[in-house]
PDB file of C-alpha atoms in Angstrom:
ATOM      1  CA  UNK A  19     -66.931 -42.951-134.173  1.00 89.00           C
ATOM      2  CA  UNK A  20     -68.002 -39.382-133.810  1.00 97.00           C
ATOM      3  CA  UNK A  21     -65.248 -36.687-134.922  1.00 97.00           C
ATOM      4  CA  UNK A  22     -65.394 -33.049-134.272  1.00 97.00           C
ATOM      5  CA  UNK A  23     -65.924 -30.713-137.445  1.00 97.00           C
ATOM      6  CA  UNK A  24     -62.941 -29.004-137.033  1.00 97.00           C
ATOM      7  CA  UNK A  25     -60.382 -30.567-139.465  1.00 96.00           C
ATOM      8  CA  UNK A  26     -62.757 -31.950-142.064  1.00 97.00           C
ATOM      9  CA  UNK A  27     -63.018 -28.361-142.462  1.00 97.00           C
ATOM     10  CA  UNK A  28     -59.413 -27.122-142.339  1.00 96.00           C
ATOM     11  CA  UNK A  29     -58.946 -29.808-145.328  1.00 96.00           C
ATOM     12  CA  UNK A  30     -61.903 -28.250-146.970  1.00 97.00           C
ATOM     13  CA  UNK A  31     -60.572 -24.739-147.141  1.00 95.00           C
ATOM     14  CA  UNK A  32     -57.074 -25.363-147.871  1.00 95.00           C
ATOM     15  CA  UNK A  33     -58.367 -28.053-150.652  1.00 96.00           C
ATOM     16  CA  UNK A  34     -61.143 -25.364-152.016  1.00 95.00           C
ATOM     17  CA  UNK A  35     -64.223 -27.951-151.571  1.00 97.00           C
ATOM     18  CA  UNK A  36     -66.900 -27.390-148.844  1.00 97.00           C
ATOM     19  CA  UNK A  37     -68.758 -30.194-146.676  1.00 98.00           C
ATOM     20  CA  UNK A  38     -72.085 -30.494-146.732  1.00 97.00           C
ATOM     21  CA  UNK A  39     -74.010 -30.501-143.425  1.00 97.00           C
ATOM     22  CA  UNK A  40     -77.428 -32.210-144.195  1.00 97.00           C
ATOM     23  CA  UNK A  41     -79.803 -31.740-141.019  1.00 97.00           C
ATOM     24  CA  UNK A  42     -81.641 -35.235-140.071  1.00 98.00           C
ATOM     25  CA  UNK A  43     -84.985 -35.558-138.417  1.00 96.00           C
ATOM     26  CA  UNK A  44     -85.382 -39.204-138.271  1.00 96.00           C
ATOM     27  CA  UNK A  45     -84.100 -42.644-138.750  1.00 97.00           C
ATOM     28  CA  UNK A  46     -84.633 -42.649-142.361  1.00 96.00           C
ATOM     29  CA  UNK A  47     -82.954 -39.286-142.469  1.00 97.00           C
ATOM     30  CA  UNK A  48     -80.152 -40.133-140.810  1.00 98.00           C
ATOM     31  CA  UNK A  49     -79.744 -43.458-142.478  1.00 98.00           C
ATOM     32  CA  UNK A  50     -80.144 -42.331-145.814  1.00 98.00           C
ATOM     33  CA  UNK A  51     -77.387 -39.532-145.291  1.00 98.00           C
ATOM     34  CA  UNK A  52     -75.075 -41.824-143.678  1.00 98.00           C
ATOM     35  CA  UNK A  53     -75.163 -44.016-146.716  1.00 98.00           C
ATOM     36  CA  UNK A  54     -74.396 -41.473-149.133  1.00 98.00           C
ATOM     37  CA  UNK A  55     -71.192 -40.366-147.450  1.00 98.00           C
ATOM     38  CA  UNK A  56     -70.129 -43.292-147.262  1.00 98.00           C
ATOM     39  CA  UNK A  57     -70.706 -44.304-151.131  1.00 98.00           C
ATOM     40  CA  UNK A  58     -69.548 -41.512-151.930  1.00 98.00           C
ATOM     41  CA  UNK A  59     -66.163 -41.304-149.705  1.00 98.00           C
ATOM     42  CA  UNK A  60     -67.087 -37.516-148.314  1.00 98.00           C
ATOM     43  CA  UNK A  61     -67.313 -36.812-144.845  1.00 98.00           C
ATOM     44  CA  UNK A  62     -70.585 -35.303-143.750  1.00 98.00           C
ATOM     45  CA  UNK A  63     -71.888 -33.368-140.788  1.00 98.00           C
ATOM     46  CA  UNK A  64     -75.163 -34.485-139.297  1.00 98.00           C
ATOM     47  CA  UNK A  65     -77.313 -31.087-138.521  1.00 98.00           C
ATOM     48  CA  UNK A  66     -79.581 -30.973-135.723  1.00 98.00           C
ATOM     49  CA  UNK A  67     -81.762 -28.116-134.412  1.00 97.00           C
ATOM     50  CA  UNK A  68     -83.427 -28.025-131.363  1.00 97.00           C
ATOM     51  CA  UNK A  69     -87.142 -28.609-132.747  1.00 97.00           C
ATOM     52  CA  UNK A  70     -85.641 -31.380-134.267  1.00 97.00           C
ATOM     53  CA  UNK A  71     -83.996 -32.723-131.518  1.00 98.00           C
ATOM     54  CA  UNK A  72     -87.234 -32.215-129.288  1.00 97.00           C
ATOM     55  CA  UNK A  73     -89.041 -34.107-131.661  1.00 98.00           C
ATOM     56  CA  UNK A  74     -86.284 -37.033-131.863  1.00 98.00           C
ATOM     57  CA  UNK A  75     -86.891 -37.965-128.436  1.00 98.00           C
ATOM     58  CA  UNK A  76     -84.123 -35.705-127.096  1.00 98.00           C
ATOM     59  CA  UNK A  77     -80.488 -35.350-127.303  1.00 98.00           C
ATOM     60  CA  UNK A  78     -79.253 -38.762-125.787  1.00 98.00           C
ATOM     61  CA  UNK A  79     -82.221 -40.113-128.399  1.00 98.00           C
ATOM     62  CA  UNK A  80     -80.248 -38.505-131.370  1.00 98.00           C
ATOM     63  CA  UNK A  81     -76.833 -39.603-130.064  1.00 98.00           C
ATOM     64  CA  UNK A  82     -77.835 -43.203-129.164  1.00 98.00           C
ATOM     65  CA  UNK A  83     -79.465 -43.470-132.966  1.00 98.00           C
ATOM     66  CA  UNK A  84     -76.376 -42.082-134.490  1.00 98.00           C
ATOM     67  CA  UNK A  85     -73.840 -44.150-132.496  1.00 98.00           C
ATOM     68  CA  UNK A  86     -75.590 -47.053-133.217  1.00 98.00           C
ATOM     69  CA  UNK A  87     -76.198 -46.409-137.456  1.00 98.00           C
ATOM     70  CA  UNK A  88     -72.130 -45.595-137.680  1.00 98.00           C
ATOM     71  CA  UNK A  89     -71.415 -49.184-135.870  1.00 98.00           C
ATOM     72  CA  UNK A  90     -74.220 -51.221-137.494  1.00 98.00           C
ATOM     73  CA  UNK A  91     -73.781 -49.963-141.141  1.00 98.00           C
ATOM     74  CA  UNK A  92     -69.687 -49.577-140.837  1.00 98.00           C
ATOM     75  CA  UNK A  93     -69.849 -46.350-141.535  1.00 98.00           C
ATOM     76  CA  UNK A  94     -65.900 -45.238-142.526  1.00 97.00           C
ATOM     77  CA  UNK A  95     -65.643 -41.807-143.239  1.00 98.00           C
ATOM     78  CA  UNK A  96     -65.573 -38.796-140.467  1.00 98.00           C
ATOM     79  CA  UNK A  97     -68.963 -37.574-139.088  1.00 98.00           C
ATOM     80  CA  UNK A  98     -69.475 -35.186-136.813  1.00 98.00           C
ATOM     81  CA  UNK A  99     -72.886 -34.330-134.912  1.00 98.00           C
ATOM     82  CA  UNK A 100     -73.766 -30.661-134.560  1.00 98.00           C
ATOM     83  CA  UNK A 101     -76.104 -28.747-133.044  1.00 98.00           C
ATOM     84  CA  UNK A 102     -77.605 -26.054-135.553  1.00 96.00           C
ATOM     85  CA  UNK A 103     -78.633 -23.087-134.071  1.00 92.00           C
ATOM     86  CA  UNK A 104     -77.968 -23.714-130.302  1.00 95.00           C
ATOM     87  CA  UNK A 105     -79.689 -21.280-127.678  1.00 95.00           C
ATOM     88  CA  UNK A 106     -76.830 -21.186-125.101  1.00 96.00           C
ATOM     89  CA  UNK A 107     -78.785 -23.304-122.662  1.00 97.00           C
ATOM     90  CA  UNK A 108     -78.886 -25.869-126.212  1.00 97.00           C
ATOM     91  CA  UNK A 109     -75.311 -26.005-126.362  1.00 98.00           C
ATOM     92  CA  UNK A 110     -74.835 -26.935-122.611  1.00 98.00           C
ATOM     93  CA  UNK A 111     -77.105 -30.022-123.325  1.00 98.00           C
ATOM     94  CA  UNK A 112     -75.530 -31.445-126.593  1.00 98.00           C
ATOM     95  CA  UNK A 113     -71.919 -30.854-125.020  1.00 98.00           C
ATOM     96  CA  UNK A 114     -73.317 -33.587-121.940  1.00 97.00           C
ATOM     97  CA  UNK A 115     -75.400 -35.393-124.368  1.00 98.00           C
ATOM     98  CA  UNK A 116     -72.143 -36.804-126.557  1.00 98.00           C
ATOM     99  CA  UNK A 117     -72.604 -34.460-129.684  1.00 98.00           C
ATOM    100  CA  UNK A 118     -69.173 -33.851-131.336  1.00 98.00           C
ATOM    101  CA  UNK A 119     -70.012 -30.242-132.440  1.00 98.00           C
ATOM    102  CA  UNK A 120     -72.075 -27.486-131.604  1.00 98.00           C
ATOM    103  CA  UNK A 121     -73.411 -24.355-133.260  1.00 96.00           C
ATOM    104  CA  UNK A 122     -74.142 -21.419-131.156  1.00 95.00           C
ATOM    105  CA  UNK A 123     -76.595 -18.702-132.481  1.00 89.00           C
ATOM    106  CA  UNK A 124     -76.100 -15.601-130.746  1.00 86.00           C
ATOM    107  CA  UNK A 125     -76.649 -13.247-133.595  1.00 79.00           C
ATOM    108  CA  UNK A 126     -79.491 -11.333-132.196  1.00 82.00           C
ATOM    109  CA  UNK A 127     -77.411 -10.941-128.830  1.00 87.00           C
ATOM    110  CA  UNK A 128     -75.605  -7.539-128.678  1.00 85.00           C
ATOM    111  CA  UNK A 129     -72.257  -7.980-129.842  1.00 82.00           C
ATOM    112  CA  UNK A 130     -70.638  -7.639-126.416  1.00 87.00           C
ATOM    113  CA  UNK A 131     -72.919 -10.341-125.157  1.00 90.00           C
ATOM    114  CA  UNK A 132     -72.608 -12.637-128.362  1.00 88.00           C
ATOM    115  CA  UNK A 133     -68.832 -12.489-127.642  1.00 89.00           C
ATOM    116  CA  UNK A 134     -69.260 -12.606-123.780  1.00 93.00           C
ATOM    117  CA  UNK A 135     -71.455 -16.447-124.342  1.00 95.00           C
ATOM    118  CA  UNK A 136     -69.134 -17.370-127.372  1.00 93.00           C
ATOM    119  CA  UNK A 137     -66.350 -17.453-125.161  1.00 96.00           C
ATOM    120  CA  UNK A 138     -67.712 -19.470-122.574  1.00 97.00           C
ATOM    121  CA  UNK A 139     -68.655 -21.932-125.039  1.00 97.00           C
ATOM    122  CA  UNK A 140     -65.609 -22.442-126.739  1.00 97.00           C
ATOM    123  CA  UNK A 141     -63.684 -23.085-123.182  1.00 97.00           C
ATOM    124  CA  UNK A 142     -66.557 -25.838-122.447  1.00 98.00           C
ATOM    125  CA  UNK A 143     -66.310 -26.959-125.946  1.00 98.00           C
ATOM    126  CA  UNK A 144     -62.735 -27.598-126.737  1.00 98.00           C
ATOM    127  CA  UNK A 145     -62.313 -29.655-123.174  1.00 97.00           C
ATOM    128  CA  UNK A 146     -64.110 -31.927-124.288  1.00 97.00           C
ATOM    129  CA  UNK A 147     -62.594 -32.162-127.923  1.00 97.00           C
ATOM    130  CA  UNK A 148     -65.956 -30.546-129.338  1.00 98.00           C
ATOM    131  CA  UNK A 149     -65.490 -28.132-132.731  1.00 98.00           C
ATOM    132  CA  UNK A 150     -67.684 -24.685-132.079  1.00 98.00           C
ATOM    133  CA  UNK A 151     -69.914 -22.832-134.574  1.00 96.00           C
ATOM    134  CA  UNK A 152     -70.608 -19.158-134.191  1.00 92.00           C
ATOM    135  CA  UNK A 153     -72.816 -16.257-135.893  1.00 85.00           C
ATOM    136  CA  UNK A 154     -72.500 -12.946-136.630  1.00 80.00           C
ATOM    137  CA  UNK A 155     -75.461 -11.353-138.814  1.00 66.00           C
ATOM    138  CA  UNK A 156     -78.604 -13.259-138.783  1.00 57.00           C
ATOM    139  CA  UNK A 157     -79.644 -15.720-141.533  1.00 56.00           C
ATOM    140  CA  UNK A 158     -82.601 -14.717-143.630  1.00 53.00           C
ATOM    141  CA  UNK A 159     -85.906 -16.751-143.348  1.00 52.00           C
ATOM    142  CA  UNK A 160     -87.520 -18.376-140.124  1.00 51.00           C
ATOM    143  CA  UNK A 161     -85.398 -21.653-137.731  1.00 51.00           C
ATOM    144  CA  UNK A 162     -86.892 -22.360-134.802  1.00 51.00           C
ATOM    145  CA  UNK A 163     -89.091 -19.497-134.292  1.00 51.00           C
ATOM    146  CA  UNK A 164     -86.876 -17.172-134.776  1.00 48.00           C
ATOM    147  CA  UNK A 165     -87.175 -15.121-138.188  1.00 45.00           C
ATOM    148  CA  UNK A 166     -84.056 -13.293-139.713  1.00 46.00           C
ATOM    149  CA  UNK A 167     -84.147 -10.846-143.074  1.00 49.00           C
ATOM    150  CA  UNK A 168     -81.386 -11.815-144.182  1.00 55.00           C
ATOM    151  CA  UNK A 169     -78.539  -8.767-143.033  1.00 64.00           C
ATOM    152  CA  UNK A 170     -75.214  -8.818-144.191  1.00 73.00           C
ATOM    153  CA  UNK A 171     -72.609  -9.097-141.451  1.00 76.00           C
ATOM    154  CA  UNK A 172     -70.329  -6.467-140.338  1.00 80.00           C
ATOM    155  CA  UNK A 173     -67.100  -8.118-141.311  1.00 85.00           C
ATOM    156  CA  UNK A 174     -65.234  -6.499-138.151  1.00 87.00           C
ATOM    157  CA  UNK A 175     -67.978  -8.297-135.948  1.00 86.00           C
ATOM    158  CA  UNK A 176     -67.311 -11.605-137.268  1.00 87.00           C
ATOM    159  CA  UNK A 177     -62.930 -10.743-136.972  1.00 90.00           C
ATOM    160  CA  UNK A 178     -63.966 -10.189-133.267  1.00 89.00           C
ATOM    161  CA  UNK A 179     -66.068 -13.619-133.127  1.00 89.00           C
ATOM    162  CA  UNK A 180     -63.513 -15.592-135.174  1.00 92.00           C
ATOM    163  CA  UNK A 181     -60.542 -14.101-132.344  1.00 93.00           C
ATOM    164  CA  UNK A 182     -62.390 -15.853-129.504  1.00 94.00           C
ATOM    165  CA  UNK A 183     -61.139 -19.272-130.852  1.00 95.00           C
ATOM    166  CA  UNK A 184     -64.156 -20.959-132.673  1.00 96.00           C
ATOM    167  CA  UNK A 185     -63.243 -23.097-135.242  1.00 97.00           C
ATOM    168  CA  UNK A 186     -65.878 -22.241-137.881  1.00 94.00           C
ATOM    169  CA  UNK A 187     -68.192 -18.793-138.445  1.00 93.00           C
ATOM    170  CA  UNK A 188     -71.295 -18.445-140.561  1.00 89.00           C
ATOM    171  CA  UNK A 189     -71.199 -14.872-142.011  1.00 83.00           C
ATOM    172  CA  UNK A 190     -74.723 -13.591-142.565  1.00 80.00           C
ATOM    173  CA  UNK A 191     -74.194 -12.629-146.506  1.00 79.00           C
ATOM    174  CA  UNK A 192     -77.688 -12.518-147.311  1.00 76.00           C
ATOM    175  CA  UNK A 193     -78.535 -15.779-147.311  1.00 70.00           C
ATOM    176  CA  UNK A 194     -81.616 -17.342-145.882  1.00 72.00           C
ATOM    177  CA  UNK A 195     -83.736 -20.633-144.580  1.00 67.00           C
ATOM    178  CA  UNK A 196     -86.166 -21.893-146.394  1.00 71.00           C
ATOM    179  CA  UNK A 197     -87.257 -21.584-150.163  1.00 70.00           C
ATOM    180  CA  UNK A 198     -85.733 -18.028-151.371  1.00 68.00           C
ATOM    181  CA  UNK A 199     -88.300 -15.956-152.682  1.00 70.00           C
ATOM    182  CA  UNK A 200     -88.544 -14.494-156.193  1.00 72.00           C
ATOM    183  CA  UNK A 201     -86.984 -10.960-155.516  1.00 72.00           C
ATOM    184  CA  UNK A 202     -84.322 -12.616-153.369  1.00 70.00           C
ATOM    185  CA  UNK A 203     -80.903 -10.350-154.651  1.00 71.00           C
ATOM    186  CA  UNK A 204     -78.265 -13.286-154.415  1.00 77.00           C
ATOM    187  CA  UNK A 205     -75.646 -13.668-152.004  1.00 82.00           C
ATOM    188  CA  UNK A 206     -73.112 -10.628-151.317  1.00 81.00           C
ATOM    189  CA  UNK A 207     -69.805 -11.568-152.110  1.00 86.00           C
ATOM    190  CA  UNK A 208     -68.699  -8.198-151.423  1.00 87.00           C
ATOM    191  CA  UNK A 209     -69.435  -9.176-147.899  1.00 85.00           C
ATOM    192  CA  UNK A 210     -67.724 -12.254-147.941  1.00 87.00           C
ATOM    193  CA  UNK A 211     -64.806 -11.388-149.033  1.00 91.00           C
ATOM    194  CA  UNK A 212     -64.457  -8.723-146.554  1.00 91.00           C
ATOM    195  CA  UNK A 213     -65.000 -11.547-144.079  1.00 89.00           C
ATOM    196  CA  UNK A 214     -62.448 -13.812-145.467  1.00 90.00           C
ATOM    197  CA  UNK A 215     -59.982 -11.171-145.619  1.00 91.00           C
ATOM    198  CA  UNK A 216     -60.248 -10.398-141.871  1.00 91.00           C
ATOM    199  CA  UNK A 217     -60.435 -14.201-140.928  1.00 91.00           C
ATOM    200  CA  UNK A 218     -58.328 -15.311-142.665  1.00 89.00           C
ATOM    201  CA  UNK A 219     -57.753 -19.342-142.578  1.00 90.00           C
ATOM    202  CA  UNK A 220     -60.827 -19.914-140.460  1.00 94.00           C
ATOM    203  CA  UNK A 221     -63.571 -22.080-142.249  1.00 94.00           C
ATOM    204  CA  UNK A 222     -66.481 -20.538-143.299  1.00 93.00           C
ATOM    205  CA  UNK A 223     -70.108 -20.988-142.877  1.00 92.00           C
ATOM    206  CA  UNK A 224     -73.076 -20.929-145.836  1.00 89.00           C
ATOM    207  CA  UNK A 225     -76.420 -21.570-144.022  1.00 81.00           C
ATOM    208  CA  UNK A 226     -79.678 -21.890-146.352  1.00 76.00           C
ATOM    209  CA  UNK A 227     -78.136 -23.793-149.015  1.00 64.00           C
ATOM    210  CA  UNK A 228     -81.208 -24.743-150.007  1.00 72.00           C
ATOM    211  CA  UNK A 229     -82.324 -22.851-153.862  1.00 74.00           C
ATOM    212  CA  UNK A 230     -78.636 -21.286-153.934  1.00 83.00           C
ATOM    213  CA  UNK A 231     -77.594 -21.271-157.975  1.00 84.00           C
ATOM    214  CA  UNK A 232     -74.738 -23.536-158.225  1.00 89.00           C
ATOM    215  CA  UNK A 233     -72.492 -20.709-159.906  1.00 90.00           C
ATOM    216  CA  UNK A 234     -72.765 -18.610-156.537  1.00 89.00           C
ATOM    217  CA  UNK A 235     -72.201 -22.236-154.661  1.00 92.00           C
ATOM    218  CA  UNK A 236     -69.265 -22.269-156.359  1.00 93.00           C
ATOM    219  CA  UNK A 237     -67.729 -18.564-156.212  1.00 92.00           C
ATOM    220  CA  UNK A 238     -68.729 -18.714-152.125  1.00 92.00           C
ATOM    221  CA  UNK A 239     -66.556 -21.830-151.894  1.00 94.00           C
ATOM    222  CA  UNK A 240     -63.684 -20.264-153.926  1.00 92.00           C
ATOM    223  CA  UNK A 241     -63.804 -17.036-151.284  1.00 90.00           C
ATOM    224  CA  UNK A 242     -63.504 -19.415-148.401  1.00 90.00           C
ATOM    225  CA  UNK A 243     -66.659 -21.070-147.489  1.00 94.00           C
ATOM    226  CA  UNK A 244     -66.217 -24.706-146.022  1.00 96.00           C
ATOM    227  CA  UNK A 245     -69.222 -25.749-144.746  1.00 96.00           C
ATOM    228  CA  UNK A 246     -73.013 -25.402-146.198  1.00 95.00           C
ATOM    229  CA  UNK A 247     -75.828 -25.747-144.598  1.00 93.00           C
ATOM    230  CA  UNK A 248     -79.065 -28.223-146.282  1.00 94.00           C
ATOM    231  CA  UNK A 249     -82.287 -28.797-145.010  1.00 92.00           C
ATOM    232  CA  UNK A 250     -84.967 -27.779-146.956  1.00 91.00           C
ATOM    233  CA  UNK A 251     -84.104 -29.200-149.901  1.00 93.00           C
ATOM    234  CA  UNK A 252     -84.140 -32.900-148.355  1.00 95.00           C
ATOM    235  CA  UNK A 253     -87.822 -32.294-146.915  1.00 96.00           C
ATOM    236  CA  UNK A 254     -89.219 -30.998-150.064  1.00 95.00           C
ATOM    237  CA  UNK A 255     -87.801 -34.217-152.122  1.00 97.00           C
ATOM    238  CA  UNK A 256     -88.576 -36.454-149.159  1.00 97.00           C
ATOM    239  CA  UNK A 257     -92.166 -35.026-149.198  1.00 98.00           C
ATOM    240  CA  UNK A 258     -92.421 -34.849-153.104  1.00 98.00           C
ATOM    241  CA  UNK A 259     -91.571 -38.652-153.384  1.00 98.00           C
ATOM    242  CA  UNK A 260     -93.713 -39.602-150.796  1.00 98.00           C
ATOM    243  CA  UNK A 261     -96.724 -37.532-152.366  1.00 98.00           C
ATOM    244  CA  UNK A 262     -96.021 -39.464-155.670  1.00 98.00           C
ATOM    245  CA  UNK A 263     -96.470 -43.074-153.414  1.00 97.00           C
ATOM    246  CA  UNK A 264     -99.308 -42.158-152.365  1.00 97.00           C
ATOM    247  CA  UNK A 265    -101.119 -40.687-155.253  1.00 98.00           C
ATOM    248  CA  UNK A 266    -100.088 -43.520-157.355  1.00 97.00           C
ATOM    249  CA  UNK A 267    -102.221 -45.568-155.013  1.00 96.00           C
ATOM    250  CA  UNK A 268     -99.189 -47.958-153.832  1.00 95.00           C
ATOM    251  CA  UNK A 269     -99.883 -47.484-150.313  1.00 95.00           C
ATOM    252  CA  UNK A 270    -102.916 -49.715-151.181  1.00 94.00           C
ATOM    253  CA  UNK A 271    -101.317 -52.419-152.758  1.00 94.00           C
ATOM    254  CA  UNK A 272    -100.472 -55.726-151.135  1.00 95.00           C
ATOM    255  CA  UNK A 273     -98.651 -54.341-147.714  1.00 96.00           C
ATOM    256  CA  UNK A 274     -97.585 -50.773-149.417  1.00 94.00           C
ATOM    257  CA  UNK A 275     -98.806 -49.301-146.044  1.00 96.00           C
ATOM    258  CA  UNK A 276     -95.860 -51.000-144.177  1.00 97.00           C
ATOM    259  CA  UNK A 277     -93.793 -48.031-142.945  1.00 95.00           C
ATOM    260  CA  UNK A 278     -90.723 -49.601-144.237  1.00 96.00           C
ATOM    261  CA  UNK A 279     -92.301 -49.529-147.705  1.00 97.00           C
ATOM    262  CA  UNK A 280     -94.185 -46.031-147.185  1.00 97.00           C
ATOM    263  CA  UNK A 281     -91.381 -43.972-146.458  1.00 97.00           C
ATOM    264  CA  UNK A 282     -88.457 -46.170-148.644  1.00 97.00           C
ATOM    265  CA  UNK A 283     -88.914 -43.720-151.659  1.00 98.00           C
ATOM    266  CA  UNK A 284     -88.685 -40.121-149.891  1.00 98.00           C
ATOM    267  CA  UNK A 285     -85.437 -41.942-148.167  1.00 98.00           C
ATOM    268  CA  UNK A 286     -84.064 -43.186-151.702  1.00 98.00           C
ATOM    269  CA  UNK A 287     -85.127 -39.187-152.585  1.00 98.00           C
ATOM    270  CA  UNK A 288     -82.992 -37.523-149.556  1.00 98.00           C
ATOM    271  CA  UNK A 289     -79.780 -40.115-151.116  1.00 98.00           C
ATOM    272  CA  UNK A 290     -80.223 -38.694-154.355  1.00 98.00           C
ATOM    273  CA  UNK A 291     -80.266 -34.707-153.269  1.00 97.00           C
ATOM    274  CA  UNK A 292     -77.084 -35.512-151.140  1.00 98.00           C
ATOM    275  CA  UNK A 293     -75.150 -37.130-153.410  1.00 98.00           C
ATOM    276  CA  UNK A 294     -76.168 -34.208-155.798  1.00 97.00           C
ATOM    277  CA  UNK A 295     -75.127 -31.372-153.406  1.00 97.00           C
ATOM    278  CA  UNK A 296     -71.848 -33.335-152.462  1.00 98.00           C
ATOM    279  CA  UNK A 297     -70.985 -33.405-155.896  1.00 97.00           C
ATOM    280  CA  UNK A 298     -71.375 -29.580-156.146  1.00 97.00           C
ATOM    281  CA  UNK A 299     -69.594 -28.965-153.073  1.00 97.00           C
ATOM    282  CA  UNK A 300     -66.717 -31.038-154.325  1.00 97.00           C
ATOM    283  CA  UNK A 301     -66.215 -33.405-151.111  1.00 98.00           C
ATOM    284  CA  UNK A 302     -66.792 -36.176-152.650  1.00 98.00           C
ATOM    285  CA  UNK A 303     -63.555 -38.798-152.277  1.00 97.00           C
ATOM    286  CA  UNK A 304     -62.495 -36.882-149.635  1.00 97.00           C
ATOM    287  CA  UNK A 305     -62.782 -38.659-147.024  1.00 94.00           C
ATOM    288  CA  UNK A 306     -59.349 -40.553-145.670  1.00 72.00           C
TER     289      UNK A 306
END
């Protein structure tokens, strides 16, 4: 059963790990996640953007899928469903659709209007036992369209967020989506500790956790980050190992062109990147 995010990630903070959430975009995705956690004993959050959930079919699609791979493969450790990114319309339509967490992005809102919507959201949330994501400071690289440099977030801001009652804040500390380019100047701790001064026990976000050095994985956990962010990092495995099928000419052999076969070693490629990034995050055995 579906379980909101909010106290896998109270235990994360107060036990200085952080949970990975690993976005999915398909069965295999989802499946192959799924399976990890639950080898592994960590709890895991199940990201889903809107693209992605446009592309799944939909919202009651994604739900339906999930529901069914936590009964079928007895999945036992908590797993919560959250929409990454959510427009405000987005968050609406997860909240009806049976998601058990929801992100809402309203960084490039005025702050008056960011709180204003956040607000809302948590009310609608939280009566129906949902855990609520916010943003202050946009995320570096492109999701969804929209493209963020990367700005560090005005630690007051994100005190005024975190006092509406959400129950988990990504700081914008320079981080961004996507591969990080070559001049990219690291993440600002400086920033993040200002953050986690003012907000005290609430969890905190790391989005793009994709191409972060473990060190700095490592030091943002230990100044109060509970919750990071993967994505790009299981496409570019799941594309690498499928490239490698292919070229080695397997797809040819026998019935290699059976999906089942075709996409089985980009899937056995997303296990192995999430049981390496729950190992650096530290979650692993944690789930009760």
């Amino acid at each position: 059963m579906l379980v909101s995010a909010t106290e896998m990630l109270k235990k994360a903070k107060a036990g200085h790990y952080a949970v990975g959430q690993f976005n999915i975009n398909n069965l295999e995705w989802t499946k192959a996640i799924l399976l990890t956690a639950k080898e592994l004993r960590s709890p895991v959050i199940l990201g889903v953007s809107e693209g992605a959930g446009k592309y799944m079919g939909g919202y009651d699609v994604v739900v339906g899928m999930v529901n069914g791979l936590l009964k079928d493969l007895d999945i036992d450790v908590p797993v919560a469903l959250h929409l990454d990114h959510g427009s405000f319309e987005g968050c609406y339509k997860c909240i009806e659709a049976g998601f058990s967490s929801i992100m809402f992005d309203g960084s490039h809102y005025p702050i008056a209007e960011n709180v204003e919507k956040t607000t809302e959201l948590v009310k609608a949330a939280h009566s129906k036992g949902l855990s609520i994501e916010a943003e202050v400071g946009s995320i570096g690289g492109e999701e969804d369209g929209v493209i963020g440099m990367g700005e560090c977030a005005d630690p007051k801001e994100c005190k005024s967020i975190a006092d509406l009652g959400v129950d988990f804040l990504a700081a914008g500390i320079g981080n961004i989506h996507g591969k990080y380019p070559a001049n990219w100047k690291g993440l600002s701790f400086e920033t993040l500790a200002a953050v986690q001064e003012l907000t005290g026990e609430l969890p905190l976000v790391l989005h793009g956790g994709t191409g972060i050095p473990a060190d700095q994985i490592k030091k943002a956990i230990d100044l109060g980050v509970s919750k990071i962010n993967v994505n790009t990092e299981c496409q570019l495995a799941f594309a690498d190992a499928t490239r490698k099928y292919i070229e080695a000419g397997k797809d040819l052999e026998g019935k290699g062109f059976d999906p089942r076969k075709l996409l089985a070693p980009g899937a056995e490629a997303i296990k192995a990147t999430v049981k390496e990034k729950m190992e650096l995050f530290g979650s692993v055995g944690k789930a009760e």
